[in-house]
């Protein structure tokens, strides 16, 4: 069982920045495609950003494009989500997810059902 642990959430003013981290002890983490999702109160979980196992392909939700950046450091078994120009509507619990790919393909994944493992989430609150 792969465990993912998010950190870096908190309270920030609109226009500010946060960097979320998602760490794992999984030694083959470099073979996993990764993604970030979020869920606001009363809403369904939604896609935010995704990255292929190689890091060569990324994808973003339109609502965060140009403001958020997903990256990975496989030497540290960690995935990051840099969030800039934050807005109150970015307030949500943010989850990282991982999908085992066995180093095949170059795809990223935007559907939550495609992922095998999930973290417990970290709260991000943006005040106006």
Backbone atoms as SQL, in Angstrom:
CREATE TABLE atoms (id INTEGER PRIMARY KEY, chain TEXT, resi INTEGER, resn TEXT, atom TEXT, x REAL, y REAL, z REAL);
INSERT INTO atoms VALUES
  (1, 'A', 1, 'UNK', 'N', 0.843, -1.181, 0.000),
  (2, 'A', 1, 'UNK', 'CA', 0.000, 0.000, 0.000),
  (3, 'A', 1, 'UNK', 'C', 0.888, 1.245, 0.000),
  (4, 'A', 2, 'UNK', 'N', 0.666, 2.110, -0.966),
  (5, 'A', 2, 'UNK', 'CA', 1.432, 3.343, -1.066),
  (6, 'A', 2, 'UNK', 'C', 0.765, 4.412, -0.215),
  (7, 'A', 3, 'UNK', 'N', 1.528, 5.019, 0.671),
  (8, 'A', 3, 'UNK', 'CA', 1.008, 6.109, 1.497),
  (9, 'A', 3, 'UNK', 'C', 1.510, 7.444, 0.969),
  (10, 'A', 4, 'UNK', 'N', 0.589, 8.380, 0.835),
  (11, 'A', 4, 'UNK', 'CA', 0.897, 9.730, 0.381),
  (12, 'A', 4, 'UNK', 'C', 0.541, 10.699, 1.499),
  (13, 'A', 5, 'UNK', 'N', 1.439, 11.621, 1.792),
  (14, 'A', 5, 'UNK', 'CA', 1.213, 12.580, 2.882),
  (15, 'A', 5, 'UNK', 'C', 1.384, 13.996, 2.347),
  (16, 'A', 6, 'UNK', 'N', 0.273, 14.744, 2.358),
  (17, 'A', 6, 'UNK', 'CA', 0.315, 16.135, 1.905),
  (18, 'A', 6, 'UNK', 'C', 0.684, 17.062, 3.051),
  (19, 'A', 7, 'UNK', 'N', 1.285, 18.181, 2.704),
  (20, 'A', 7, 'UNK', 'CA', 1.582, 19.227, 3.677),
  (21, 'A', 7, 'UNK', 'C', 1.667, 20.549, 2.946),
  (22, 'A', 8, 'UNK', 'N', 1.702, 21.631, 3.734),
  (23, 'A', 8, 'UNK', 'CA', 1.882, 22.944, 3.133),
  (24, 'A', 8, 'UNK', 'C', 0.632, 23.785, 3.041),
  (25, 'A', 9, 'UNK', 'N', -0.501, 23.218, 3.401),
  (26, 'A', 9, 'UNK', 'CA', -1.729, 24.002, 3.364),
  (27, 'A', 9, 'UNK', 'C', -1.752, 25.039, 4.469),
  (28, 'A', 10, 'UNK', 'N', -2.751, 25.917, 4.414),
  (29, 'A', 10, 'UNK', 'CA', -2.874, 26.937, 5.446),
  (30, 'A', 10, 'UNK', 'C', -3.791, 28.048, 5.012),
  (31, 'A', 11, 'UNK', 'N', -3.733, 29.139, 5.759),
  (32, 'A', 11, 'UNK', 'CA', -4.550, 30.322, 5.488),
  (33, 'A', 11, 'UNK', 'C', -3.676, 31.377, 4.821),
  (34, 'A', 12, 'UNK', 'N', -4.167, 31.925, 3.718),
  (35, 'A', 12, 'UNK', 'CA', -3.415, 32.936, 2.984),
  (36, 'A', 12, 'UNK', 'C', -4.388, 33.967, 2.444),
  (37, 'A', 13, 'UNK', 'N', -3.916, 35.177, 2.283),
  (38, 'A', 13, 'UNK', 'CA', -4.758, 36.224, 1.702),
  (39, 'A', 13, 'UNK', 'C', -4.817, 36.084, 0.189),
  (40, 'A', 14, 'UNK', 'N', -5.880, 36.590, -0.382),
  (41, 'A', 14, 'UNK', 'CA', -6.019, 36.587, -1.834),
  (42, 'A', 14, 'UNK', 'C', -4.806, 37.275, -2.462),
  (43, 'A', 15, 'UNK', 'N', -4.300, 36.657, -3.532),
  (44, 'A', 15, 'UNK', 'CA', -3.108, 37.172, -4.193),
  (45, 'A', 15, 'UNK', 'C', -1.827, 36.542, -3.697),
  (46, 'A', 16, 'UNK', 'N', -1.912, 35.813, -2.598),
  (47, 'A', 16, 'UNK', 'CA', -0.739, 35.179, -2.014),
  (48, 'A', 16, 'UNK', 'C', -0.399, 33.856, -2.672),
  (49, 'A', 17, 'UNK', 'N', 0.603, 33.191, -2.098),
  (50, 'A', 17, 'UNK', 'CA', 1.093, 31.935, -2.654),
  (51, 'A', 17, 'UNK', 'C', 1.243, 30.882, -1.563),
  (52, 'A', 18, 'UNK', 'N', 1.132, 29.653, -1.965),
  (53, 'A', 18, 'UNK', 'CA', 1.418, 28.494, -1.113),
  (54, 'A', 18, 'UNK', 'C', 2.059, 27.426, -1.981),
  (55, 'A', 19, 'UNK', 'N', 2.876, 26.588, -1.360),
  (56, 'A', 19, 'UNK', 'CA', 3.399, 25.412, -2.050),
  (57, 'A', 19, 'UNK', 'C', 3.015, 24.171, -1.275),
  (58, 'A', 20, 'UNK', 'N', 2.240, 23.322, -1.909),
  (59, 'A', 20, 'UNK', 'CA', 1.858, 22.048, -1.311),
  (60, 'A', 20, 'UNK', 'C', 2.878, 20.981, -1.672),
  (61, 'A', 21, 'UNK', 'N', 3.108, 20.086, -0.740),
  (62, 'A', 21, 'UNK', 'CA', 3.996, 18.957, -0.967),
  (63, 'A', 21, 'UNK', 'C', 3.237, 17.660, -0.733),
  (64, 'A', 22, 'UNK', 'N', 3.648, 16.637, -1.449),
  (65, 'A', 22, 'UNK', 'CA', 3.069, 15.304, -1.281),
  (66, 'A', 22, 'UNK', 'C', 4.229, 14.325, -1.265),
  (67, 'A', 23, 'UNK', 'N', 4.477, 13.725, -0.115),
  (68, 'A', 23, 'UNK', 'CA', 5.634, 12.864, 0.056),
  (69, 'A', 23, 'UNK', 'C', 5.211, 11.414, 0.263),
  (70, 'A', 24, 'UNK', 'N', 6.087, 10.514, -0.168),
  (71, 'A', 24, 'UNK', 'CA', 5.832, 9.091, 0.004),
  (72, 'A', 24, 'UNK', 'C', 7.136, 8.361, 0.267),
  (73, 'A', 25, 'UNK', 'N', 7.022, 7.208, 0.881),
  (74, 'A', 25, 'UNK', 'CA', 8.194, 6.363, 1.100),
  (75, 'A', 25, 'UNK', 'C', 8.307, 5.292, 0.018),
  (76, 'A', 26, 'UNK', 'N', 7.375, 5.302, -0.917),
  (77, 'A', 26, 'UNK', 'CA', 7.354, 4.318, -2.003),
  (78, 'A', 26, 'UNK', 'C', 8.625, 4.460, -2.845),
  (79, 'A', 27, 'UNK', 'N', 9.439, 3.412, -2.921),
  (80, 'A', 27, 'UNK', 'CA', 10.736, 3.512, -3.591),
  (81, 'A', 27, 'UNK', 'C', 10.611, 3.576, -5.104),
  (82, 'A', 28, 'UNK', 'N', 9.489, 3.090, -5.642),
  (83, 'A', 28, 'UNK', 'CA', 9.273, 3.139, -7.085),
  (84, 'A', 28, 'UNK', 'C', 8.404, 4.331, -7.480),
  (85, 'A', 29, 'UNK', 'N', 8.405, 5.366, -6.684),
  (86, 'A', 29, 'UNK', 'CA', 7.506, 6.486, -6.928),
  (87, 'A', 29, 'UNK', 'C', 7.742, 7.137, -8.269),
  (88, 'A', 30, 'UNK', 'N', 8.963, 7.037, -8.790),
  (89, 'A', 30, 'UNK', 'CA', 9.262, 7.638, -10.092),
  (90, 'A', 30, 'UNK', 'C', 8.471, 6.993, -11.218),
  (91, 'A', 31, 'UNK', 'N', 7.904, 5.824, -10.976),
  (92, 'A', 31, 'UNK', 'CA', 7.118, 5.143, -11.999),
  (93, 'A', 31, 'UNK', 'C', 5.639, 5.506, -11.933),
  (94, 'A', 32, 'UNK', 'N', 5.261, 6.376, -11.024),
  (95, 'A', 32, 'UNK', 'CA', 3.872, 6.743, -10.842),
  (96, 'A', 32, 'UNK', 'C', 3.546, 8.069, -11.529),
  (97, 'A', 33, 'UNK', 'N', 2.433, 8.111, -12.236),
  (98, 'A', 33, 'UNK', 'CA', 1.854, 9.391, -12.642),
  (99, 'A', 33, 'UNK', 'C', 1.188, 9.989, -11.408),
  (100, 'A', 34, 'UNK', 'N', 1.184, 11.311, -11.313),
  (101, 'A', 34, 'UNK', 'CA', 0.651, 11.956, -10.117),
  (102, 'A', 34, 'UNK', 'C', -0.322, 13.066, -10.483),
  (103, 'A', 35, 'UNK', 'N', -1.152, 13.389, -9.531),
  (104, 'A', 35, 'UNK', 'CA', -2.121, 14.451, -9.771),
  (105, 'A', 35, 'UNK', 'C', -2.526, 15.125, -8.479),
  (106, 'A', 36, 'UNK', 'N', -3.095, 16.309, -8.613),
  (107, 'A', 36, 'UNK', 'CA', -3.683, 17.043, -7.496),
  (108, 'A', 36, 'UNK', 'C', -5.166, 17.276, -7.796),
  (109, 'A', 37, 'UNK', 'N', -5.976, 17.085, -6.794),
  (110, 'A', 37, 'UNK', 'CA', -7.405, 17.341, -6.874),
  (111, 'A', 37, 'UNK', 'C', -7.784, 18.203, -5.668),
  (112, 'A', 38, 'UNK', 'N', -8.974, 18.776, -5.719),
  (113, 'A', 38, 'UNK', 'CA', -9.447, 19.554, -4.577),
  (114, 'A', 38, 'UNK', 'C', -10.946, 19.377, -4.408),
  (115, 'A', 39, 'UNK', 'N', -11.395, 19.596, -3.184),
  (116, 'A', 39, 'UNK', 'CA', -12.822, 19.492, -2.890),
  (117, 'A', 39, 'UNK', 'C', -13.209, 20.604, -1.933),
  (118, 'A', 40, 'UNK', 'N', -14.094, 21.458, -2.399),
  (119, 'A', 40, 'UNK', 'CA', -14.624, 22.532, -1.581),
  (120, 'A', 40, 'UNK', 'C', -15.889, 22.055, -0.866),
  (121, 'A', 41, 'UNK', 'N', -16.268, 22.680, 0.238),
  (122, 'A', 41, 'UNK', 'CA', -17.466, 22.261, 0.962),
  (123, 'A', 41, 'UNK', 'C', -18.695, 22.256, 0.066),
  (124, 'A', 42, 'UNK', 'N', -19.422, 21.154, 0.092),
  (125, 'A', 42, 'UNK', 'CA', -20.648, 21.045, -0.683),
  (126, 'A', 42, 'UNK', 'C', -20.447, 20.799, -2.163),
  (127, 'A', 43, 'UNK', 'N', -19.196, 20.601, -2.565),
  (128, 'A', 43, 'UNK', 'CA', -18.917, 20.376, -3.980),
  (129, 'A', 43, 'UNK', 'C', -18.222, 19.041, -4.186),
  (130, 'A', 44, 'UNK', 'N', -18.240, 18.570, -5.431),
  (131, 'A', 44, 'UNK', 'CA', -17.552, 17.333, -5.750),
  (132, 'A', 44, 'UNK', 'C', -16.047, 17.587, -5.894),
  (133, 'A', 45, 'UNK', 'N', -15.294, 16.516, -5.727),
  (134, 'A', 45, 'UNK', 'CA', -13.855, 16.610, -5.927),
  (135, 'A', 45, 'UNK', 'C', -13.582, 16.936, -7.387),
  (136, 'A', 46, 'UNK', 'N', -12.638, 17.854, -7.626),
  (137, 'A', 46, 'UNK', 'CA', -12.344, 18.255, -8.995),
  (138, 'A', 46, 'UNK', 'C', -10.845, 18.197, -9.271),
  (139, 'A', 47, 'UNK', 'N', -10.547, 17.981, -10.527),
  (140, 'A', 47, 'UNK', 'CA', -9.175, 17.918, -10.997),
  (141, 'A', 47, 'UNK', 'C', -8.519, 19.294, -10.924),
  (142, 'A', 48, 'UNK', 'N', -7.243, 19.316, -10.542),
  (143, 'A', 48, 'UNK', 'CA', -6.475, 20.557, -10.498),
  (144, 'A', 48, 'UNK', 'C', -5.280, 20.488, -11.452),
  (145, 'A', 49, 'UNK', 'N', -4.439, 19.472, -11.277),
  (146, 'A', 49, 'UNK', 'CA', -3.220, 19.373, -12.083),
  (147, 'A', 49, 'UNK', 'C', -2.756, 17.930, -12.117),
  (148, 'A', 50, 'UNK', 'N', -2.031, 17.575, -13.181),
  (149, 'A', 50, 'UNK', 'CA', -1.525, 16.215, -13.318),
  (150, 'A', 50, 'UNK', 'C', -0.183, 16.228, -14.021),
  (151, 'A', 51, 'UNK', 'N', 0.584, 15.173, -13.758),
  (152, 'A', 51, 'UNK', 'CA', 1.938, 15.069, -14.302),
  (153, 'A', 51, 'UNK', 'C', 2.206, 13.611, -14.651),
  (154, 'A', 52, 'UNK', 'N', 2.793, 13.353, -15.790),
  (155, 'A', 52, 'UNK', 'CA', 3.153, 11.994, -16.180),
  (156, 'A', 52, 'UNK', 'C', 4.285, 11.473, -15.299),
  (157, 'A', 53, 'UNK', 'N', 4.560, 10.167, -15.383),
  (158, 'A', 53, 'UNK', 'CA', 5.590, 9.602, -14.531),
  (159, 'A', 53, 'UNK', 'C', 6.955, 10.205, -14.826),
  (160, 'A', 54, 'UNK', 'N', 7.179, 10.569, -16.081),
  (161, 'A', 54, 'UNK', 'CA', 8.475, 11.127, -16.467),
  (162, 'A', 54, 'UNK', 'C', 8.589, 12.614, -16.161),
  (163, 'A', 55, 'UNK', 'N', 7.452, 13.241, -15.908),
  (164, 'A', 55, 'UNK', 'CA', 7.449, 14.685, -15.695),
  (165, 'A', 55, 'UNK', 'C', 7.402, 15.483, -16.979),
  (166, 'A', 56, 'UNK', 'N', 7.402, 14.803, -18.111),
  (167, 'A', 56, 'UNK', 'CA', 7.458, 15.504, -19.397),
  (168, 'A', 56, 'UNK', 'C', 6.115, 16.072, -19.833),
  (169, 'A', 57, 'UNK', 'N', 5.045, 15.518, -19.315),
  (170, 'A', 57, 'UNK', 'CA', 3.703, 15.982, -19.690),
  (171, 'A', 57, 'UNK', 'C', 2.923, 16.416, -18.461),
  (172, 'A', 58, 'UNK', 'N', 2.324, 17.583, -18.568),
  (173, 'A', 58, 'UNK', 'CA', 1.504, 18.094, -17.477),
  (174, 'A', 58, 'UNK', 'C', 0.189, 18.634, -18.035),
  (175, 'A', 59, 'UNK', 'N', -0.788, 18.760, -17.165),
  (176, 'A', 59, 'UNK', 'CA', -2.088, 19.281, -17.565),
  (177, 'A', 59, 'UNK', 'C', -2.715, 20.002, -16.387),
  (178, 'A', 60, 'UNK', 'N', -3.482, 21.039, -16.659),
  (179, 'A', 60, 'UNK', 'CA', -4.082, 21.839, -15.606),
  (180, 'A', 60, 'UNK', 'C', -5.552, 22.111, -15.900),
  (181, 'A', 61, 'UNK', 'N', -6.314, 22.248, -14.838),
  (182, 'A', 61, 'UNK', 'CA', -7.686, 22.719, -14.996),
  (183, 'A', 61, 'UNK', 'C', -7.646, 24.163, -15.481),
  (184, 'A', 62, 'UNK', 'N', -8.621, 24.537, -16.268),
  (185, 'A', 62, 'UNK', 'CA', -8.654, 25.901, -16.802),
  (186, 'A', 62, 'UNK', 'C', -8.653, 26.942, -15.681),
  (187, 'A', 63, 'UNK', 'N', -9.278, 26.608, -14.572),
  (188, 'A', 63, 'UNK', 'CA', -9.418, 27.558, -13.481),
  (189, 'A', 63, 'UNK', 'C', -8.087, 27.894, -12.793),
  (190, 'A', 64, 'UNK', 'N', -7.074, 27.050, -12.975),
  (191, 'A', 64, 'UNK', 'CA', -5.782, 27.290, -12.315),
  (192, 'A', 64, 'UNK', 'C', -4.643, 27.502, -13.303),
  (193, 'A', 65, 'UNK', 'N', -4.921, 27.341, -14.572),
  (194, 'A', 65, 'UNK', 'CA', -3.879, 27.456, -15.591),
  (195, 'A', 65, 'UNK', 'C', -3.228, 28.837, -15.522),
  (196, 'A', 66, 'UNK', 'N', -1.902, 28.836, -15.531),
  (197, 'A', 66, 'UNK', 'CA', -1.157, 30.087, -15.455),
  (198, 'A', 66, 'UNK', 'C', -0.865, 30.542, -14.035),
  (199, 'A', 67, 'UNK', 'N', -1.527, 29.915, -13.056),
  (200, 'A', 67, 'UNK', 'CA', -1.319, 30.291, -11.650),
  (201, 'A', 67, 'UNK', 'C', -0.679, 29.156, -10.843),
  (202, 'A', 68, 'UNK', 'N', -1.000, 27.908, -11.183),
  (203, 'A', 68, 'UNK', 'CA', -0.498, 26.750, -10.439),
  (204, 'A', 68, 'UNK', 'C', 0.516, 25.998, -11.298),
  (205, 'A', 69, 'UNK', 'N', 1.488, 25.376, -10.635),
  (206, 'A', 69, 'UNK', 'CA', 2.481, 24.565, -11.320),
  (207, 'A', 69, 'UNK', 'C', 2.708, 23.277, -10.553),
  (208, 'A', 70, 'UNK', 'N', 2.579, 22.157, -11.254),
  (209, 'A', 70, 'UNK', 'CA', 2.868, 20.857, -10.655),
  (210, 'A', 70, 'UNK', 'C', 4.289, 20.459, -11.033),
  (211, 'A', 71, 'UNK', 'N', 5.003, 19.880, -10.079),
  (212, 'A', 71, 'UNK', 'CA', 6.361, 19.420, -10.352),
  (213, 'A', 71, 'UNK', 'C', 6.650, 18.225, -9.457),
  (214, 'A', 72, 'UNK', 'N', 7.729, 17.527, -9.771),
  (215, 'A', 72, 'UNK', 'CA', 8.085, 16.356, -8.974),
  (216, 'A', 72, 'UNK', 'C', 9.586, 16.298, -8.796),
  (217, 'A', 73, 'UNK', 'N', 10.000, 15.804, -7.652),
  (218, 'A', 73, 'UNK', 'CA', 11.402, 15.558, -7.354),
  (219, 'A', 73, 'UNK', 'C', 11.489, 14.089, -6.956),
  (220, 'A', 74, 'UNK', 'N', 11.827, 13.237, -7.902),
  (221, 'A', 74, 'UNK', 'CA', 11.820, 11.802, -7.640),
  (222, 'A', 74, 'UNK', 'C', 12.947, 11.396, -6.684),
  (223, 'A', 75, 'UNK', 'N', 13.985, 12.179, -6.610),
  (224, 'A', 75, 'UNK', 'CA', 15.050, 11.879, -5.647),
  (225, 'A', 75, 'UNK', 'C', 14.538, 12.009, -4.221),
  (226, 'A', 76, 'UNK', 'N', 13.527, 12.863, -4.036),
  (227, 'A', 76, 'UNK', 'CA', 12.920, 13.060, -2.718),
  (228, 'A', 76, 'UNK', 'C', 11.568, 12.370, -2.594),
  (229, 'A', 77, 'UNK', 'N', 11.159, 11.667, -3.644),
  (230, 'A', 77, 'UNK', 'CA', 9.837, 11.015, -3.636),
  (231, 'A', 77, 'UNK', 'C', 8.736, 12.004, -3.258),
  (232, 'A', 78, 'UNK', 'N', 8.785, 13.161, -3.872),
  (233, 'A', 78, 'UNK', 'CA', 7.863, 14.235, -3.507),
  (234, 'A', 78, 'UNK', 'C', 7.306, 14.915, -4.752),
  (235, 'A', 79, 'UNK', 'N', 6.029, 15.246, -4.686),
  (236, 'A', 79, 'UNK', 'CA', 5.350, 16.017, -5.720),
  (237, 'A', 79, 'UNK', 'C', 4.945, 17.353, -5.108),
  (238, 'A', 80, 'UNK', 'N', 5.022, 18.396, -5.895),
  (239, 'A', 80, 'UNK', 'CA', 4.702, 19.730, -5.413),
  (240, 'A', 80, 'UNK', 'C', 3.573, 20.352, -6.237),
  (241, 'A', 81, 'UNK', 'N', 2.863, 21.259, -5.603),
  (242, 'A', 81, 'UNK', 'CA', 1.905, 22.105, -6.309),
  (243, 'A', 81, 'UNK', 'C', 2.170, 23.537, -5.849),
  (244, 'A', 82, 'UNK', 'N', 2.793, 24.300, -6.716),
  (245, 'A', 82, 'UNK', 'CA', 3.037, 25.713, -6.436),
  (246, 'A', 82, 'UNK', 'C', 1.794, 26.499, -6.841),
  (247, 'A', 83, 'UNK', 'N', 1.233, 27.222, -5.894),
  (248, 'A', 83, 'UNK', 'CA', -0.002, 27.955, -6.143),
  (249, 'A', 83, 'UNK', 'C', 0.256, 29.447, -5.948),
  (250, 'A', 84, 'UNK', 'N', 0.123, 30.196, -7.011),
  (251, 'A', 84, 'UNK', 'CA', 0.332, 31.649, -6.975),
  (252, 'A', 84, 'UNK', 'C', -0.973, 32.376, -7.290),
  (253, 'A', 85, 'UNK', 'N', -1.011, 33.650, -6.974),
  (254, 'A', 85, 'UNK', 'CA', -2.187, 34.486, -7.251),
  (255, 'A', 85, 'UNK', 'C', -3.458, 33.806, -6.764),
  (256, 'A', 86, 'UNK', 'N', -3.429, 33.336, -5.548),
  (257, 'A', 86, 'UNK', 'CA', -4.559, 32.587, -5.014),
  (258, 'A', 86, 'UNK', 'C', -5.805, 33.443, -4.895),
  (259, 'A', 87, 'UNK', 'N', -6.938, 32.795, -5.107),
  (260, 'A', 87, 'UNK', 'CA', -8.252, 33.454, -5.056),
  (261, 'A', 87, 'UNK', 'C', -9.109, 32.772, -3.992),
  (262, 'A', 88, 'UNK', 'N', -10.093, 33.470, -3.459),
  (263, 'A', 88, 'UNK', 'CA', -10.987, 32.829, -2.473),
  (264, 'A', 88, 'UNK', 'C', -11.626, 31.553, -3.002),
  (265, 'A', 89, 'UNK', 'N', -11.891, 31.483, -4.291),
  (266, 'A', 89, 'UNK', 'CA', -12.497, 30.280, -4.861),
  (267, 'A', 89, 'UNK', 'C', -11.541, 29.095, -4.935),
  (268, 'A', 90, 'UNK', 'N', -10.279, 29.308, -4.605),
  (269, 'A', 90, 'UNK', 'CA', -9.332, 28.194, -4.513),
  (270, 'A', 90, 'UNK', 'C', -9.423, 27.487, -3.159),
  (271, 'A', 91, 'UNK', 'N', -10.213, 28.022, -2.257),
  (272, 'A', 91, 'UNK', 'CA', -10.373, 27.415, -0.939),
  (273, 'A', 91, 'UNK', 'C', -10.963, 26.018, -1.059),
  (274, 'A', 92, 'UNK', 'N', -10.266, 25.034, -0.503),
  (275, 'A', 92, 'UNK', 'CA', -10.684, 23.638, -0.607),
  (276, 'A', 92, 'UNK', 'C', -9.696, 22.764, 0.168),
  (277, 'A', 93, 'UNK', 'N', -10.058, 21.506, 0.301),
  (278, 'A', 93, 'UNK', 'CA', -9.093, 20.498, 0.741),
  (279, 'A', 93, 'UNK', 'C', -8.419, 19.965, -0.517),
  (280, 'A', 94, 'UNK', 'N', -7.106, 19.973, -0.501),
  (281, 'A', 94, 'UNK', 'CA', -6.331, 19.534, -1.654),
  (282, 'A', 94, 'UNK', 'C', -5.761, 18.144, -1.401),
  (283, 'A', 95, 'UNK', 'N', -5.926, 17.279, -2.398),
  (284, 'A', 95, 'UNK', 'CA', -5.485, 15.892, -2.299),
  (285, 'A', 95, 'UNK', 'C', -4.478, 15.581, -3.403),
  (286, 'A', 96, 'UNK', 'N', -3.437, 14.844, -3.057),
  (287, 'A', 96, 'UNK', 'CA', -2.576, 14.314, -4.107),
  (288, 'A', 96, 'UNK', 'C', -2.958, 12.864, -4.355),
  (289, 'A', 97, 'UNK', 'N', -2.659, 12.403, -5.562),
  (290, 'A', 97, 'UNK', 'CA', -3.012, 11.051, -5.979),
  (291, 'A', 97, 'UNK', 'C', -1.904, 10.492, -6.849),
  (292, 'A', 98, 'UNK', 'N', -1.793, 9.174, -6.853),
  (293, 'A', 98, 'UNK', 'CA', -0.743, 8.522, -7.625),
  (294, 'A', 98, 'UNK', 'C', -1.298, 7.318, -8.365),
  (295, 'A', 99, 'UNK', 'N', -0.803, 7.125, -9.574),
  (296, 'A', 99, 'UNK', 'CA', -1.228, 5.986, -10.401),
  (297, 'A', 99, 'UNK', 'C', 0.011, 5.245, -10.859),
  (298, 'A', 100, 'UNK', 'N', 0.052, 3.965, -10.574),
  (299, 'A', 100, 'UNK', 'CA', 1.169, 3.133, -10.982),
  (300, 'A', 100, 'UNK', 'C', 1.160, 2.961, -12.500),
  (301, 'A', 101, 'UNK', 'N', 2.301, 3.210, -13.169),
  (302, 'A', 101, 'UNK', 'CA', 2.359, 3.084, -14.630),
  (303, 'A', 101, 'UNK', 'C', 3.424, 2.107, -15.105),
  (304, 'A', 102, 'UNK', 'N', 4.267, 1.619, -14.199),
  (305, 'A', 102, 'UNK', 'CA', 5.343, 0.700, -14.571),
  (306, 'A', 102, 'UNK', 'C', 6.221, 1.292, -15.680),
  (307, 'A', 103, 'UNK', 'N', 6.402, 2.603, -15.655),
  (308, 'A', 103, 'UNK', 'CA', 7.256, 3.322, -16.603),
  (309, 'A', 103, 'UNK', 'C', 6.772, 3.181, -18.044),
  (310, 'A', 104, 'UNK', 'N', 5.485, 2.999, -18.249),
  (311, 'A', 104, 'UNK', 'CA', 4.958, 2.876, -19.602),
  (312, 'A', 104, 'UNK', 'C', 4.154, 4.105, -19.970),
  (313, 'A', 105, 'UNK', 'N', 4.221, 4.494, -21.227),
  (314, 'A', 105, 'UNK', 'CA', 3.421, 5.591, -21.721),
  (315, 'A', 105, 'UNK', 'C', 3.932, 6.945, -21.251),
  (316, 'A', 106, 'UNK', 'N', 3.237, 7.956, -21.702),
  (317, 'A', 106, 'UNK', 'CA', 3.603, 9.327, -21.353),
  (318, 'A', 106, 'UNK', 'C', 2.394, 10.117, -20.857),
  (319, 'A', 107, 'UNK', 'N', 1.380, 9.392, -20.424),
  (320, 'A', 107, 'UNK', 'CA', 0.107, 10.049, -20.127),
  (321, 'A', 107, 'UNK', 'C', 0.077, 10.691, -18.749),
  (322, 'A', 108, 'UNK', 'N', -0.737, 11.724, -18.647),
  (323, 'A', 108, 'UNK', 'CA', -1.187, 12.238, -17.364),
  (324, 'A', 108, 'UNK', 'C', -2.662, 11.846, -17.248),
  (325, 'A', 109, 'UNK', 'N', -3.203, 11.947, -16.051),
  (326, 'A', 109, 'UNK', 'CA', -4.566, 11.465, -15.811),
  (327, 'A', 109, 'UNK', 'C', -5.372, 12.536, -15.080),
  (328, 'A', 110, 'UNK', 'N', -6.545, 12.816, -15.612),
  (329, 'A', 110, 'UNK', 'CA', -7.348, 13.907, -15.058),
  (330, 'A', 110, 'UNK', 'C', -8.614, 13.438, -14.346),
  (331, 'A', 111, 'UNK', 'N', -8.882, 12.143, -14.388),
  (332, 'A', 111, 'UNK', 'CA', -10.070, 11.596, -13.742),
  (333, 'A', 111, 'UNK', 'C', -9.678, 10.928, -12.427),
  (334, 'A', 112, 'UNK', 'N', -10.404, 11.243, -11.363),
  (335, 'A', 112, 'UNK', 'CA', -10.048, 10.699, -10.054),
  (336, 'A', 112, 'UNK', 'C', -10.123, 9.178, -10.031),
  (337, 'A', 113, 'UNK', 'N', -11.016, 8.588, -10.805),
  (338, 'A', 113, 'UNK', 'CA', -11.179, 7.133, -10.781),
  (339, 'A', 113, 'UNK', 'C', -9.970, 6.406, -11.372),
  (340, 'A', 114, 'UNK', 'N', -9.110, 7.126, -12.057),
  (341, 'A', 114, 'UNK', 'CA', -7.944, 6.501, -12.683),
  (342, 'A', 114, 'UNK', 'C', -6.789, 6.302, -11.697),
  (343, 'A', 115, 'UNK', 'N', -6.860, 6.918, -10.537),
  (344, 'A', 115, 'UNK', 'CA', -5.757, 6.867, -9.593),
  (345, 'A', 115, 'UNK', 'C', -5.896, 5.714, -8.611),
  (346, 'A', 116, 'UNK', 'N', -4.749, 5.189, -8.200),
  (347, 'A', 116, 'UNK', 'CA', -4.710, 4.035, -7.319),
  (348, 'A', 116, 'UNK', 'C', -4.597, 4.418, -5.848),
  (349, 'A', 117, 'UNK', 'N', -3.912, 5.510, -5.552),
  (350, 'A', 117, 'UNK', 'CA', -3.630, 5.872, -4.168),
  (351, 'A', 117, 'UNK', 'C', -3.905, 7.358, -3.947),
  (352, 'A', 118, 'UNK', 'N', -4.331, 7.673, -2.719),
  (353, 'A', 118, 'UNK', 'CA', -4.691, 9.043, -2.350),
  (354, 'A', 118, 'UNK', 'C', -4.095, 9.414, -1.001),
  (355, 'A', 119, 'UNK', 'N', -3.776, 10.699, -0.860),
  (356, 'A', 119, 'UNK', 'CA', -3.391, 11.222, 0.438),
  (357, 'A', 119, 'UNK', 'C', -4.615, 11.603, 1.251),
  (358, 'A', 120, 'UNK', 'N', -4.358, 12.087, 2.450),
  (359, 'A', 120, 'UNK', 'CA', -5.454, 12.408, 3.367),
  (360, 'A', 120, 'UNK', 'C', -5.984, 13.829, 3.166),
  (361, 'A', 121, 'UNK', 'N', -5.260, 14.642, 2.426),
  (362, 'A', 121, 'UNK', 'CA', -5.704, 15.995, 2.138),
  (363, 'A', 121, 'UNK', 'C', -5.092, 17.043, 3.046),
  (364, 'A', 122, 'UNK', 'N', -4.990, 18.255, 2.514),
  (365, 'A', 122, 'UNK', 'CA', -4.512, 19.391, 3.296),
  (366, 'A', 122, 'UNK', 'C', -5.397, 20.595, 2.970),
  (367, 'A', 123, 'UNK', 'N', -5.797, 21.326, 4.011),
  (368, 'A', 123, 'UNK', 'CA', -6.735, 22.432, 3.836),
  (369, 'A', 123, 'UNK', 'C', -6.020, 23.683, 3.339),
  (370, 'A', 124, 'UNK', 'N', -6.581, 24.291, 2.318),
  (371, 'A', 124, 'UNK', 'CA', -6.125, 25.594, 1.834),
  (372, 'A', 124, 'UNK', 'C', -7.294, 26.565, 1.951),
  (373, 'A', 125, 'UNK', 'N', -7.078, 27.662, 2.656),
  (374, 'A', 125, 'UNK', 'CA', -8.112, 28.678, 2.826),
  (375, 'A', 125, 'UNK', 'C', -7.561, 30.014, 2.358),
  (376, 'A', 126, 'UNK', 'N', -8.267, 30.629, 1.418),
  (377, 'A', 126, 'UNK', 'CA', -7.853, 31.914, 0.864),
  (378, 'A', 126, 'UNK', 'C', -8.869, 32.963, 1.284),
  (379, 'A', 127, 'UNK', 'N', -8.421, 33.947, 2.028),
  (380, 'A', 127, 'UNK', 'CA', -9.316, 35.002, 2.509),
  (381, 'A', 127, 'UNK', 'C', -9.317, 36.178, 1.535),
  (382, 'A', 128, 'UNK', 'N', -10.459, 36.847, 1.468),
  (383, 'A', 128, 'UNK', 'CA', -10.589, 37.970, 0.530),
  (384, 'A', 128, 'UNK', 'C', -10.189, 39.283, 1.186);
